[in-house]
mmCIF file of N, CA and C and ligand atoms in Angstrom:
data_model
loop_
_atom_site.group_PDB
_atom_site.id
_atom_site.type_symbol
_atom_site.label_atom_id
_atom_site.label_comp_id
_atom_site.label_asym_id
_atom_site.label_seq_id
_atom_site.Cartn_x
_atom_site.Cartn_y
_atom_site.Cartn_z
ATOM 1 N N UNK E 28 0.851 -1.201 0.000
ATOM 2 C CA UNK E 28 0.000 0.000 0.000
ATOM 3 C C UNK E 28 0.883 1.247 0.000
ATOM 4 N N UNK E 29 0.676 2.132 -0.968
ATOM 5 C CA UNK E 29 1.485 3.355 -1.015
ATOM 6 C C UNK E 29 0.801 4.444 -0.196
ATOM 7 N N UNK E 30 1.485 5.558 -0.055
ATOM 8 C CA UNK E 30 0.925 6.692 0.671
ATOM 9 C C UNK E 30 -0.019 7.530 -0.185
ATOM 10 N N UNK E 31 -0.105 7.254 -1.498
ATOM 11 C CA UNK E 31 -0.997 7.991 -2.393
ATOM 12 C C UNK E 31 -0.624 9.450 -2.606
ATOM 13 N N UNK E 32 0.599 9.804 -2.254
ATOM 14 C CA UNK E 32 1.010 11.185 -2.552
ATOM 15 C C UNK E 32 2.505 11.219 -2.851
ATOM 16 N N UNK E 33 2.917 12.286 -3.546
ATOM 17 C CA UNK E 33 4.345 12.542 -3.787
ATOM 18 C C UNK E 33 4.581 14.034 -3.731
ATOM 19 N N UNK E 34 5.800 14.407 -3.354
ATOM 20 C CA UNK E 34 6.200 15.811 -3.397
ATOM 21 C C UNK E 34 6.902 16.064 -4.729
ATOM 22 N N UNK E 35 6.505 17.138 -5.382
ATOM 23 C CA UNK E 35 7.149 17.531 -6.642
ATOM 24 C C UNK E 35 7.834 18.879 -6.418
ATOM 25 N N UNK E 36 9.092 18.968 -6.803
ATOM 26 C CA UNK E 36 9.827 20.229 -6.678
ATOM 27 C C UNK E 36 9.925 20.893 -8.046
ATOM 28 N N UNK E 37 9.622 22.182 -8.086
ATOM 29 C CA UNK E 37 9.682 22.932 -9.339
ATOM 30 C C UNK E 37 10.986 23.711 -9.429
ATOM 31 N N UNK E 38 11.415 23.919 -10.664
ATOM 32 C CA UNK E 38 12.597 24.750 -10.901
ATOM 33 C C UNK E 38 12.171 26.215 -10.894
ATOM 34 N N UNK E 39 12.795 26.989 -10.049
ATOM 35 C CA UNK E 39 12.495 28.419 -9.977
ATOM 36 C C UNK E 39 13.515 29.181 -10.812
ATOM 37 N N UNK E 40 13.010 30.057 -11.671
ATOM 38 C CA UNK E 40 13.897 30.862 -12.519
ATOM 39 C C UNK E 40 14.104 32.187 -11.784
ATOM 40 N N UNK E 41 15.289 32.335 -11.247
ATOM 41 C CA UNK E 41 15.570 33.487 -10.373
ATOM 42 C C UNK E 41 16.480 34.490 -11.076
ATOM 43 N N UNK E 42 16.193 35.754 -10.928
ATOM 44 C CA UNK E 42 17.156 36.786 -11.316
ATOM 45 C C UNK E 42 16.990 37.964 -10.365
ATOM 46 N N UNK E 43 17.647 39.044 -10.639
ATOM 47 C CA UNK E 43 17.634 40.143 -9.657
ATOM 48 C C UNK E 43 16.245 40.758 -9.516
ATOM 49 N N UNK E 44 15.315 40.442 -10.473
ATOM 50 C CA UNK E 44 13.963 41.014 -10.397
ATOM 51 C C UNK E 44 13.029 40.166 -9.537
ATOM 52 N N UNK E 45 13.463 38.955 -9.205
ATOM 53 C CA UNK E 45 12.598 38.080 -8.423
ATOM 54 C C UNK E 45 12.631 36.666 -8.960
ATOM 55 N N UNK E 46 11.571 35.916 -8.699
ATOM 56 C CA UNK E 46 11.555 34.492 -9.045
ATOM 57 C C UNK E 46 10.320 34.163 -9.884
ATOM 58 N N UNK E 47 10.458 33.172 -10.745
ATOM 59 C CA UNK E 47 9.349 32.765 -11.613
ATOM 60 C C UNK E 47 9.328 31.240 -11.683
ATOM 61 N N UNK E 48 8.131 30.657 -11.529
ATOM 62 C CA UNK E 48 7.979 29.207 -11.703
ATOM 63 C C UNK E 48 6.926 28.969 -12.774
ATOM 64 N N UNK E 49 7.261 28.161 -13.770
ATOM 65 C CA UNK E 49 6.305 27.782 -14.814
ATOM 66 C C UNK E 49 5.950 26.308 -14.609
ATOM 67 N N UNK E 50 4.649 26.014 -14.640
ATOM 68 C CA UNK E 50 4.197 24.622 -14.455
ATOM 69 C C UNK E 50 3.484 24.191 -15.729
ATOM 70 N N UNK E 51 3.963 23.134 -16.339
ATOM 71 C CA UNK E 51 3.334 22.626 -17.552
ATOM 72 C C UNK E 51 2.753 21.245 -17.273
ATOM 73 N N UNK E 52 1.501 21.044 -17.723
ATOM 74 C CA UNK E 52 0.843 19.750 -17.559
ATOM 75 C C UNK E 52 1.591 18.681 -18.334
ATOM 76 N N UNK E 53 1.572 17.465 -17.817
ATOM 77 C CA UNK E 53 2.220 16.289 -18.426
ATOM 78 C C UNK E 53 3.734 16.469 -18.567
ATOM 79 N N UNK E 54 4.288 17.447 -17.845
ATOM 80 C CA UNK E 54 5.733 17.677 -17.903
ATOM 81 C C UNK E 54 6.216 18.006 -16.493
ATOM 82 N N UNK E 55 5.922 19.213 -16.006
ATOM 83 C CA UNK E 55 6.296 19.556 -14.624
ATOM 84 C C UNK E 55 5.500 18.723 -13.627
ATOM 85 N N UNK E 56 4.235 18.449 -13.985
ATOM 86 C CA UNK E 56 3.417 17.537 -13.178
ATOM 87 C C UNK E 56 2.919 16.428 -14.110
ATOM 88 N N UNK E 57 2.608 15.242 -13.565
ATOM 89 C CA UNK E 57 2.448 14.077 -14.447
ATOM 90 C C UNK E 57 1.101 13.966 -15.154
ATOM 91 N N UNK E 58 0.205 14.930 -14.982
ATOM 92 C CA UNK E 58 -1.097 14.811 -15.650
ATOM 93 C C UNK E 58 -1.427 16.103 -16.400
ATOM 94 N N UNK E 59 -2.364 15.980 -17.316
ATOM 95 C CA UNK E 59 -2.881 17.149 -18.027
ATOM 96 C C UNK E 59 -3.677 18.011 -17.047
ATOM 97 N N UNK E 60 -3.519 19.313 -17.109
ATOM 98 C CA UNK E 60 -4.252 20.207 -16.196
ATOM 99 C C UNK E 60 -5.548 20.633 -16.879
ATOM 100 N N UNK E 61 -6.687 20.192 -16.304
ATOM 101 C CA UNK E 61 -7.970 20.565 -16.896
ATOM 102 C C UNK E 61 -8.693 21.632 -16.081
ATOM 103 N N UNK E 62 -8.216 21.861 -14.840
ATOM 104 C CA UNK E 62 -8.919 22.823 -13.974
ATOM 105 C C UNK E 62 -7.925 23.394 -12.983
ATOM 106 N N UNK E 63 -8.101 24.669 -12.708
ATOM 107 C CA UNK E 63 -7.277 25.360 -11.713
ATOM 108 C C UNK E 63 -8.223 26.059 -10.741
ATOM 109 N N UNK E 64 -7.988 25.910 -9.450
ATOM 110 C CA UNK E 64 -8.737 26.729 -8.499
ATOM 111 C C UNK E 64 -7.826 27.079 -7.331
ATOM 112 N N UNK E 65 -8.233 28.061 -6.566
ATOM 113 C CA UNK E 65 -7.411 28.440 -5.419
ATOM 114 C C UNK E 65 -8.290 28.785 -4.240
ATOM 115 N N UNK E 66 -7.765 28.486 -3.072
ATOM 116 C CA UNK E 66 -8.471 28.704 -1.805
ATOM 117 C C UNK E 66 -7.707 29.801 -1.067
ATOM 118 N N UNK E 67 -8.415 30.801 -0.614
ATOM 119 C CA UNK E 67 -7.754 31.928 0.057
ATOM 120 C C UNK E 67 -8.725 32.558 1.046
ATOM 121 N N UNK E 68 -8.250 33.517 1.816
ATOM 122 C CA UNK E 68 -9.080 34.187 2.827
ATOM 123 C C UNK E 68 -9.646 33.179 3.818
ATOM 124 N N UNK E 69 -8.870 32.174 4.174
ATOM 125 C CA UNK E 69 -9.348 31.159 5.125
ATOM 126 C C UNK E 69 -9.130 31.683 6.541
ATOM 127 N N UNK E 70 -10.180 31.660 7.330
ATOM 128 C CA UNK E 70 -10.098 32.155 8.717
ATOM 129 C C UNK E 70 -9.234 31.206 9.557
ATOM 130 N N UNK E 71 -8.669 31.750 10.608
ATOM 131 C CA UNK E 71 -7.869 30.967 11.545
ATOM 132 C C UNK E 71 -8.703 29.801 12.097
ATOM 133 N N UNK E 72 -8.091 28.661 12.299
ATOM 134 C CA UNK E 72 -8.732 27.474 12.892
ATOM 135 C C UNK E 72 -9.817 26.832 12.026
ATOM 136 N N UNK E 73 -9.908 27.242 10.769
ATOM 137 C CA UNK E 73 -10.886 26.616 9.869
ATOM 138 C C UNK E 73 -10.242 25.390 9.218
ATOM 139 N N UNK E 74 -11.029 24.327 9.069
ATOM 140 C CA UNK E 74 -10.565 23.134 8.354
ATOM 141 C C UNK E 74 -11.327 23.045 7.037
ATOM 142 N N UNK E 75 -10.615 22.821 5.953
ATOM 143 C CA UNK E 75 -11.257 22.649 4.644
ATOM 144 C C UNK E 75 -11.040 21.210 4.171
ATOM 145 N N UNK E 76 -11.601 20.917 2.986
ATOM 146 C CA UNK E 76 -11.480 19.559 2.474
ATOM 147 C C UNK E 76 -12.466 18.665 3.207
ATOM 148 N N UNK E 77 -11.998 17.485 3.612
ATOM 149 C CA UNK E 77 -12.918 16.535 4.240
ATOM 150 C C UNK E 77 -13.620 15.719 3.179
ATOM 151 N N UNK E 78 -12.819 15.214 2.261
ATOM 152 C CA UNK E 78 -13.367 14.372 1.194
ATOM 153 C C UNK E 78 -12.228 13.631 0.494
ATOM 154 N N UNK E 79 -12.614 12.691 -0.361
ATOM 155 C CA UNK E 79 -11.651 11.987 -1.217
ATOM 156 C C UNK E 79 -12.199 12.018 -2.639
ATOM 157 N N UNK E 80 -11.343 11.633 -3.586
ATOM 158 C CA UNK E 80 -11.778 11.552 -4.986
ATOM 159 C C UNK E 80 -11.545 10.143 -5.507
ATOM 160 N N UNK E 81 -12.455 9.703 -6.380
ATOM 161 C CA UNK E 81 -12.332 8.349 -6.934
ATOM 162 C C UNK E 81 -11.306 8.292 -8.060
ATOM 163 N N UNK E 82 -11.257 9.309 -8.902
ATOM 164 C CA UNK E 82 -10.366 9.268 -10.072
ATOM 165 C C UNK E 82 -9.458 10.490 -10.210
ATOM 166 N N UNK E 83 -9.789 11.563 -9.523
ATOM 167 C CA UNK E 83 -9.095 12.835 -9.740
ATOM 168 C C UNK E 83 -7.678 12.847 -9.171
ATOM 169 N N UNK E 84 -6.750 13.396 -9.941
ATOM 170 C CA UNK E 84 -5.416 13.734 -9.443
ATOM 171 C C UNK E 84 -5.371 15.242 -9.234
ATOM 172 N N UNK E 85 -4.678 15.665 -8.190
ATOM 173 C CA UNK E 85 -4.528 17.094 -7.917
ATOM 174 C C UNK E 85 -3.117 17.370 -7.420
ATOM 175 N N UNK E 86 -2.644 18.596 -7.665
ATOM 176 C CA UNK E 86 -1.465 19.056 -6.930
ATOM 177 C C UNK E 86 -1.851 20.297 -6.159
ATOM 178 N N UNK E 87 -1.392 20.370 -4.924
ATOM 179 C CA UNK E 87 -1.647 21.523 -4.048
ATOM 180 C C UNK E 87 -0.334 22.265 -3.843
ATOM 181 N N UNK E 88 -0.403 23.579 -3.965
ATOM 182 C CA UNK E 88 0.803 24.410 -3.819
ATOM 183 C C UNK E 88 0.488 25.581 -2.901
ATOM 184 N N UNK E 89 1.349 25.814 -1.929
ATOM 185 C CA UNK E 89 1.215 26.994 -1.063
ATOM 186 C C UNK E 89 1.860 28.166 -1.802
ATOM 187 N N UNK E 90 1.076 28.791 -2.664
ATOM 188 C CA UNK E 90 1.572 29.915 -3.459
ATOM 189 C C UNK E 90 1.993 31.069 -2.549
ATOM 190 N N UNK E 91 1.258 31.202 -1.429
ATOM 191 C CA UNK E 91 1.584 32.222 -0.438
ATOM 192 C C UNK E 91 1.253 31.652 0.928
ATOM 193 N N UNK E 92 2.036 31.988 1.939
ATOM 194 C CA UNK E 92 1.751 31.516 3.292
ATOM 195 C C UNK E 92 1.943 30.018 3.423
ATOM 196 N N UNK E 93 1.220 29.428 4.352
ATOM 197 C CA UNK E 93 1.420 28.001 4.636
ATOM 198 C C UNK E 93 0.133 27.370 5.173
ATOM 199 N N UNK E 94 0.068 26.055 5.088
ATOM 200 C CA UNK E 94 -1.043 25.275 5.644
ATOM 201 C C UNK E 94 -0.602 23.823 5.731
ATOM 202 N N UNK E 95 -1.372 23.032 6.454
ATOM 203 C CA UNK E 95 -1.067 21.608 6.617
ATOM 204 C C UNK E 95 -2.117 20.788 5.885
ATOM 205 N N UNK E 96 -1.670 19.766 5.155
ATOM 206 C CA UNK E 96 -2.591 18.840 4.493
ATOM 207 C C UNK E 96 -2.515 17.515 5.242
ATOM 208 N N UNK E 97 -3.647 17.078 5.756
ATOM 209 C CA UNK E 97 -3.738 15.835 6.527
ATOM 210 C C UNK E 97 -4.292 14.754 5.605
ATOM 211 N N UNK E 98 -3.541 13.672 5.456
ATOM 212 C CA UNK E 98 -3.871 12.648 4.461
ATOM 213 C C UNK E 98 -4.171 11.317 5.123
ATOM 214 N N UNK E 99 -5.077 10.581 4.510
ATOM 215 C CA UNK E 99 -5.502 9.295 5.058
ATOM 216 C C UNK E 99 -5.871 8.397 3.887
ATOM 217 N N UNK E 100 -5.167 7.271 3.738
ATOM 218 C CA UNK E 100 -5.473 6.333 2.645
ATOM 219 C C UNK E 100 -6.482 5.267 3.098
ATOM 220 N N UNK E 101 -6.879 5.322 4.366
ATOM 221 C CA UNK E 101 -7.674 4.245 4.938
ATOM 222 C C UNK E 101 -6.779 3.278 5.703
ATOM 223 N N UNK E 102 -5.467 3.320 5.396
ATOM 224 C CA UNK E 102 -4.489 2.480 6.098
ATOM 225 C C UNK E 102 -3.375 3.306 6.715
ATOM 226 N N UNK E 103 -2.935 4.342 5.958
ATOM 227 C CA UNK E 103 -1.843 5.202 6.441
ATOM 228 C C UNK E 103 -2.338 6.633 6.603
ATOM 229 N N UNK E 104 -1.848 7.277 7.654
ATOM 230 C CA UNK E 104 -2.151 8.695 7.848
ATOM 231 C C UNK E 104 -0.852 9.480 7.838
ATOM 232 N N UNK E 105 -0.867 10.667 7.234
ATOM 233 C CA UNK E 105 0.310 11.542 7.260
ATOM 234 C C UNK E 105 -0.138 12.992 7.212
ATOM 235 N N UNK E 106 0.741 13.868 7.648
ATOM 236 C CA UNK E 106 0.491 15.305 7.581
ATOM 237 C C UNK E 106 1.643 15.958 6.851
ATOM 238 N N UNK E 107 1.312 16.780 5.865
ATOM 239 C CA UNK E 107 2.338 17.460 5.076
ATOM 240 C C UNK E 107 2.160 18.960 5.264
ATOM 241 N N UNK E 108 3.223 19.624 5.683
ATOM 242 C CA UNK E 108 3.196 21.068 5.854
ATOM 243 C C UNK E 108 3.696 21.712 4.572
ATOM 244 N N UNK E 109 2.862 22.529 3.935
ATOM 245 C CA UNK E 109 3.263 23.189 2.689
ATOM 246 C C UNK E 109 3.496 24.669 2.949
ATOM 247 N N UNK E 110 4.647 25.161 2.542
ATOM 248 C CA UNK E 110 4.978 26.568 2.795
ATOM 249 C C UNK E 110 5.851 27.156 1.687
ATOM 250 N N UNK E 111 6.044 26.387 0.592
ATOM 251 C CA UNK E 111 6.983 26.847 -0.440
ATOM 252 C C UNK E 111 6.288 26.900 -1.797
ATOM 253 N N UNK E 112 6.386 28.024 -2.494
ATOM 254 C CA UNK E 112 5.787 28.108 -3.832
ATOM 255 C C UNK E 112 6.473 27.207 -4.855
ATOM 256 N N UNK E 113 7.662 26.699 -4.528
ATOM 257 C CA UNK E 113 8.378 25.845 -5.490
ATOM 258 C C UNK E 113 8.190 24.354 -5.186
ATOM 259 N N UNK E 114 7.160 24.036 -4.407
ATOM 260 C CA UNK E 114 6.927 22.638 -4.015
ATOM 261 C C UNK E 114 5.432 22.322 -4.148
ATOM 262 N N UNK E 115 5.127 21.161 -4.722
ATOM 263 C CA UNK E 115 3.725 20.765 -4.867
ATOM 264 C C UNK E 115 3.499 19.409 -4.199
ATOM 265 N N UNK E 116 2.320 19.242 -3.675
ATOM 266 C CA UNK E 116 1.899 17.941 -3.139
ATOM 267 C C UNK E 116 0.962 17.318 -4.169
ATOM 268 N N UNK E 117 1.414 16.219 -4.762
ATOM 269 C CA UNK E 117 0.607 15.491 -5.755
ATOM 270 C C UNK E 117 -0.247 14.474 -5.006
ATOM 271 N N UNK E 118 -1.553 14.693 -5.038
ATOM 272 C CA UNK E 118 -2.489 13.784 -4.365
ATOM 273 C C UNK E 118 -3.135 12.889 -5.406
ATOM 274 N N UNK E 119 -2.978 11.602 -5.225
ATOM 275 C CA UNK E 119 -3.561 10.623 -6.150
ATOM 276 C C UNK E 119 -4.974 10.269 -5.670
ATOM 277 N N UNK E 120 -5.747 9.568 -6.481
ATOM 278 C CA UNK E 120 -7.110 9.225 -6.072
ATOM 279 C C UNK E 120 -7.140 8.392 -4.781
ATOM 280 N N UNK E 121 -8.321 8.325 -4.192
ATOM 281 C CA UNK E 121 -8.564 7.501 -2.995
ATOM 282 C C UNK E 121 -7.771 7.969 -1.774
ATOM 283 N N UNK E 122 -7.626 9.274 -1.643
ATOM 284 C CA UNK E 122 -6.934 9.845 -0.497
ATOM 285 C C UNK E 122 -7.879 10.805 0.216
ATOM 286 N N UNK E 123 -8.215 10.483 1.453
ATOM 287 C CA UNK E 123 -9.035 11.401 2.254
ATOM 288 C C UNK E 123 -8.133 12.541 2.707
ATOM 289 N N UNK E 124 -8.562 13.792 2.491
ATOM 290 C CA UNK E 124 -7.710 14.928 2.857
ATOM 291 C C UNK E 124 -8.502 16.022 3.562
ATOM 292 N N UNK E 125 -7.830 16.623 4.533
ATOM 293 C CA UNK E 125 -8.312 17.887 5.095
ATOM 294 C C UNK E 125 -7.141 18.860 5.055
ATOM 295 N N UNK E 126 -7.464 20.130 4.994
ATOM 296 C CA UNK E 126 -6.439 21.179 5.051
ATOM 297 C C UNK E 126 -6.728 22.044 6.264
ATOM 298 N N UNK E 127 -5.679 22.327 7.043
ATOM 299 C CA UNK E 127 -5.868 23.077 8.286
ATOM 300 C C UNK E 127 -4.645 23.949 8.540
ATOM 301 N N UNK E 128 -4.700 24.697 9.644
ATOM 302 C CA UNK E 128 -3.518 25.446 10.069
ATOM 303 C C UNK E 128 -3.105 26.501 9.028
ATOM 304 N N UNK E 129 -4.104 27.114 8.357
ATOM 305 C CA UNK E 129 -3.794 28.134 7.342
ATOM 306 C C UNK E 129 -3.205 29.370 8.017
ATOM 307 N N UNK E 130 -2.084 29.842 7.510
ATOM 308 C CA UNK E 130 -1.521 31.097 8.016
ATOM 309 C C UNK E 130 -2.323 32.264 7.432
ATOM 310 N N UNK E 131 -2.203 33.429 8.044
ATOM 311 C CA UNK E 131 -2.902 34.608 7.522
ATOM 312 C C UNK E 131 -2.409 34.879 6.107
ATOM 313 N N UNK E 132 -3.320 35.084 5.186
ATOM 314 C CA UNK E 132 -2.944 35.396 3.806
ATOM 315 C C UNK E 132 -2.537 34.192 2.982
ATOM 316 N N UNK E 133 -2.705 32.989 3.498
ATOM 317 C CA UNK E 133 -2.294 31.787 2.746
ATOM 318 C C UNK E 133 -3.166 31.611 1.500
ATOM 319 N N UNK E 134 -2.534 31.163 0.430
ATOM 320 C CA UNK E 134 -3.261 30.835 -0.802
ATOM 321 C C UNK E 134 -2.865 29.425 -1.219
ATOM 322 N N UNK E 135 -3.864 28.556 -1.371
ATOM 323 C CA UNK E 135 -3.644 27.177 -1.809
ATOM 324 C C UNK E 135 -4.066 27.067 -3.265
ATOM 325 N N UNK E 136 -3.092 26.903 -4.137
ATOM 326 C CA UNK E 136 -3.382 26.740 -5.570
ATOM 327 C C UNK E 136 -3.538 25.250 -5.861
ATOM 328 N N UNK E 137 -4.608 24.893 -6.564
ATOM 329 C CA UNK E 137 -4.856 23.481 -6.885
ATOM 330 C C UNK E 137 -4.925 23.311 -8.405
ATOM 331 N N UNK E 138 -4.134 22.378 -8.911
ATOM 332 C CA UNK E 138 -4.176 22.009 -10.328
ATOM 333 C C UNK E 138 -4.817 20.629 -10.396
ATOM 334 N N UNK E 139 -5.866 20.502 -11.191
ATOM 335 C CA UNK E 139 -6.647 19.264 -11.171
ATOM 336 C C UNK E 139 -6.680 18.621 -12.555
ATOM 337 N N UNK E 140 -6.766 17.294 -12.559
ATOM 338 C CA UNK E 140 -6.687 16.532 -13.805
ATOM 339 C C UNK E 140 -8.020 16.455 -14.552
ATOM 340 N N UNK E 141 -9.115 16.860 -13.889
ATOM 341 C CA UNK E 141 -10.437 16.767 -14.516
ATOM 342 C C UNK E 141 -11.266 17.999 -14.191
ATOM 343 N N UNK E 142 -12.280 18.235 -14.982
ATOM 344 C CA UNK E 142 -13.242 19.281 -14.661
ATOM 345 C C UNK E 142 -13.989 18.901 -13.385
ATOM 346 N N UNK E 143 -14.679 19.869 -12.804
ATOM 347 C CA UNK E 143 -15.415 19.616 -11.560
ATOM 348 C C UNK E 143 -16.527 18.601 -11.807
ATOM 349 N N UNK E 144 -16.546 17.569 -10.965
ATOM 350 C CA UNK E 144 -17.563 16.524 -11.104
ATOM 351 C C UNK E 144 -17.920 16.049 -9.699
ATOM 352 N N UNK E 145 -19.087 16.444 -9.226
ATOM 353 C CA UNK E 145 -19.463 16.114 -7.844
ATOM 354 C C UNK E 145 -19.513 14.593 -7.634
ATOM 355 N N UNK E 146 -19.837 13.830 -8.706
ATOM 356 C CA UNK E 146 -19.931 12.365 -8.587
ATOM 357 C C UNK E 146 -18.575 11.726 -8.284
ATOM 358 N N UNK E 147 -17.501 12.461 -8.514
ATOM 359 C CA UNK E 147 -16.173 11.905 -8.232
ATOM 360 C C UNK E 147 -15.798 12.037 -6.752
ATOM 361 N N UNK E 148 -16.598 12.815 -6.005
ATOM 362 C CA UNK E 148 -16.281 13.050 -4.591
ATOM 363 C C UNK E 148 -16.815 11.927 -3.704
ATOM 364 N N UNK E 149 -16.071 11.601 -2.655
ATOM 365 C CA UNK E 149 -16.615 10.828 -1.533
ATOM 366 C C UNK E 149 -16.526 11.771 -0.338
ATOM 367 N N UNK E 150 -17.672 12.193 0.183
ATOM 368 C CA UNK E 150 -17.673 13.209 1.239
ATOM 369 C C UNK E 150 -18.009 12.625 2.615
ATOM 370 N N UNK E 151 -18.243 11.305 2.648
ATOM 371 C CA UNK E 151 -18.554 10.650 3.922
ATOM 372 C C UNK E 151 -17.404 9.696 4.268
ATOM 373 N N UNK E 152 -16.833 9.851 5.467
ATOM 374 C CA UNK E 152 -15.621 9.094 5.807
ATOM 375 C C UNK E 152 -15.882 7.585 5.856
ATOM 376 N N UNK E 153 -17.029 7.169 6.379
ATOM 377 C CA UNK E 153 -17.343 5.735 6.421
ATOM 378 C C UNK E 153 -17.454 5.159 5.005
ATOM 379 N N UNK E 154 -18.101 5.934 4.119
ATOM 380 C CA UNK E 154 -18.195 5.503 2.713
ATOM 381 C C UNK E 154 -16.809 5.395 2.096
ATOM 382 N N UNK E 155 -15.921 6.321 2.455
ATOM 383 C CA UNK E 155 -14.539 6.287 1.949
ATOM 384 C C UNK E 155 -13.852 4.996 2.384
ATOM 385 N N UNK E 156 -13.976 4.654 3.669
ATOM 386 C CA UNK E 156 -13.326 3.431 4.170
ATOM 387 C C UNK E 156 -13.858 2.200 3.448
ATOM 388 N N UNK E 157 -15.172 2.163 3.222
ATOM 389 C CA UNK E 157 -15.753 1.025 2.499
ATOM 390 C C UNK E 157 -15.236 0.992 1.059
ATOM 391 N N UNK E 158 -15.141 2.184 0.452
ATOM 392 C CA UNK E 158 -14.690 2.266 -0.947
ATOM 393 C C UNK E 158 -13.253 1.766 -1.100
ATOM 394 N N UNK E 159 -12.345 2.180 -0.192
ATOM 395 C CA UNK E 159 -10.938 1.796 -0.366
ATOM 396 C C UNK E 159 -10.634 0.392 0.142
ATOM 397 N N UNK E 160 -11.520 -0.156 0.983
ATOM 398 C CA UNK E 160 -11.250 -1.486 1.527
ATOM 399 C C UNK E 160 -11.917 -2.605 0.732
ATOM 400 N N UNK E 161 -12.580 -2.227 -0.385
ATOM 401 C CA UNK E 161 -13.182 -3.263 -1.221
ATOM 402 C C UNK E 161 -12.643 -3.220 -2.632
HETATM 403 P P1 TYD D 226 -15.412 22.106 -1.329
HETATM 404 O O1 TYD D 226 -15.152 20.811 -2.035
HETATM 405 O O2 TYD D 226 -16.268 22.071 -0.104
HETATM 406 O O3 TYD D 226 -14.030 22.835 -1.009
HETATM 407 P P2 TYD D 226 -12.840 22.317 -0.066
HETATM 408 O O4 TYD D 226 -12.203 21.173 -0.770
HETATM 409 O O5 TYD D 226 -11.907 23.465 0.071
HETATM 410 O O6 TYD D 226 -13.456 21.986 1.259
HETATM 411 O O7 TYD D 226 -16.037 23.120 -2.383
HETATM 412 C C1 TYD D 226 -16.726 24.298 -1.972
HETATM 413 C C2 TYD D 226 -17.819 24.574 -2.987
HETATM 414 O O8 TYD D 226 -17.235 24.924 -4.240
HETATM 415 C C3 TYD D 226 -18.743 23.382 -3.222
HETATM 416 O O9 TYD D 226 -20.075 23.884 -3.309
HETATM 417 C C4 TYD D 226 -18.321 22.867 -4.576
HETATM 418 C C5 TYD D 226 -17.784 24.102 -5.279
HETATM 419 N N1 TYD D 226 -16.716 23.836 -6.240
HETATM 420 C C6 TYD D 226 -16.935 24.117 -7.585
HETATM 421 O O10 TYD D 226 -18.019 24.567 -7.987
HETATM 422 N N2 TYD D 226 -15.926 23.873 -8.478
HETATM 423 C C7 TYD D 226 -14.727 23.386 -8.096
HETATM 424 O O11 TYD D 226 -13.830 23.173 -8.949
HETATM 425 C C8 TYD D 226 -14.507 23.102 -6.694
HETATM 426 C C9 TYD D 226 -13.194 22.550 -6.209
HETATM 427 C C10 TYD D 226 -15.527 23.343 -5.807
#
């Protein structure tokens, strides 16, 4: 059983004017990017997420500030602290995730492999356990 996630490091193009990171689908990250969204203005002590996906791949990037991603495969649990714009957390399908501990001004950029499809979500934890254990 794998952990269902990987860390991807991006090459930052730095010069005296600042830094630039370019992300290309199927190259910098292993899937085609069909959707981009971002989460911001999260109040202190708020938890987001609380679901898994059946087929969707996503990468989460702390474009600004920091937050913690809590992961659960049904067998393994881990927590990943994201605080670097040059680092992405690649979440594979069948991973229950919550995001917490958002710093003030944090922005979570998400690159997703599919368009939004509510049917791909598992939003009930018991249903998730049944789904991954069968
Ligand atoms: P939700 O899945 O609860 O966000 P989070 O993962 O941060 O907890 O999504 C919040 C709302 O936004 C929900 O009504 C679904 C909607 N939504 C879209 O319409 N399109 C999208 O691409 C996403 C990710 C969410």
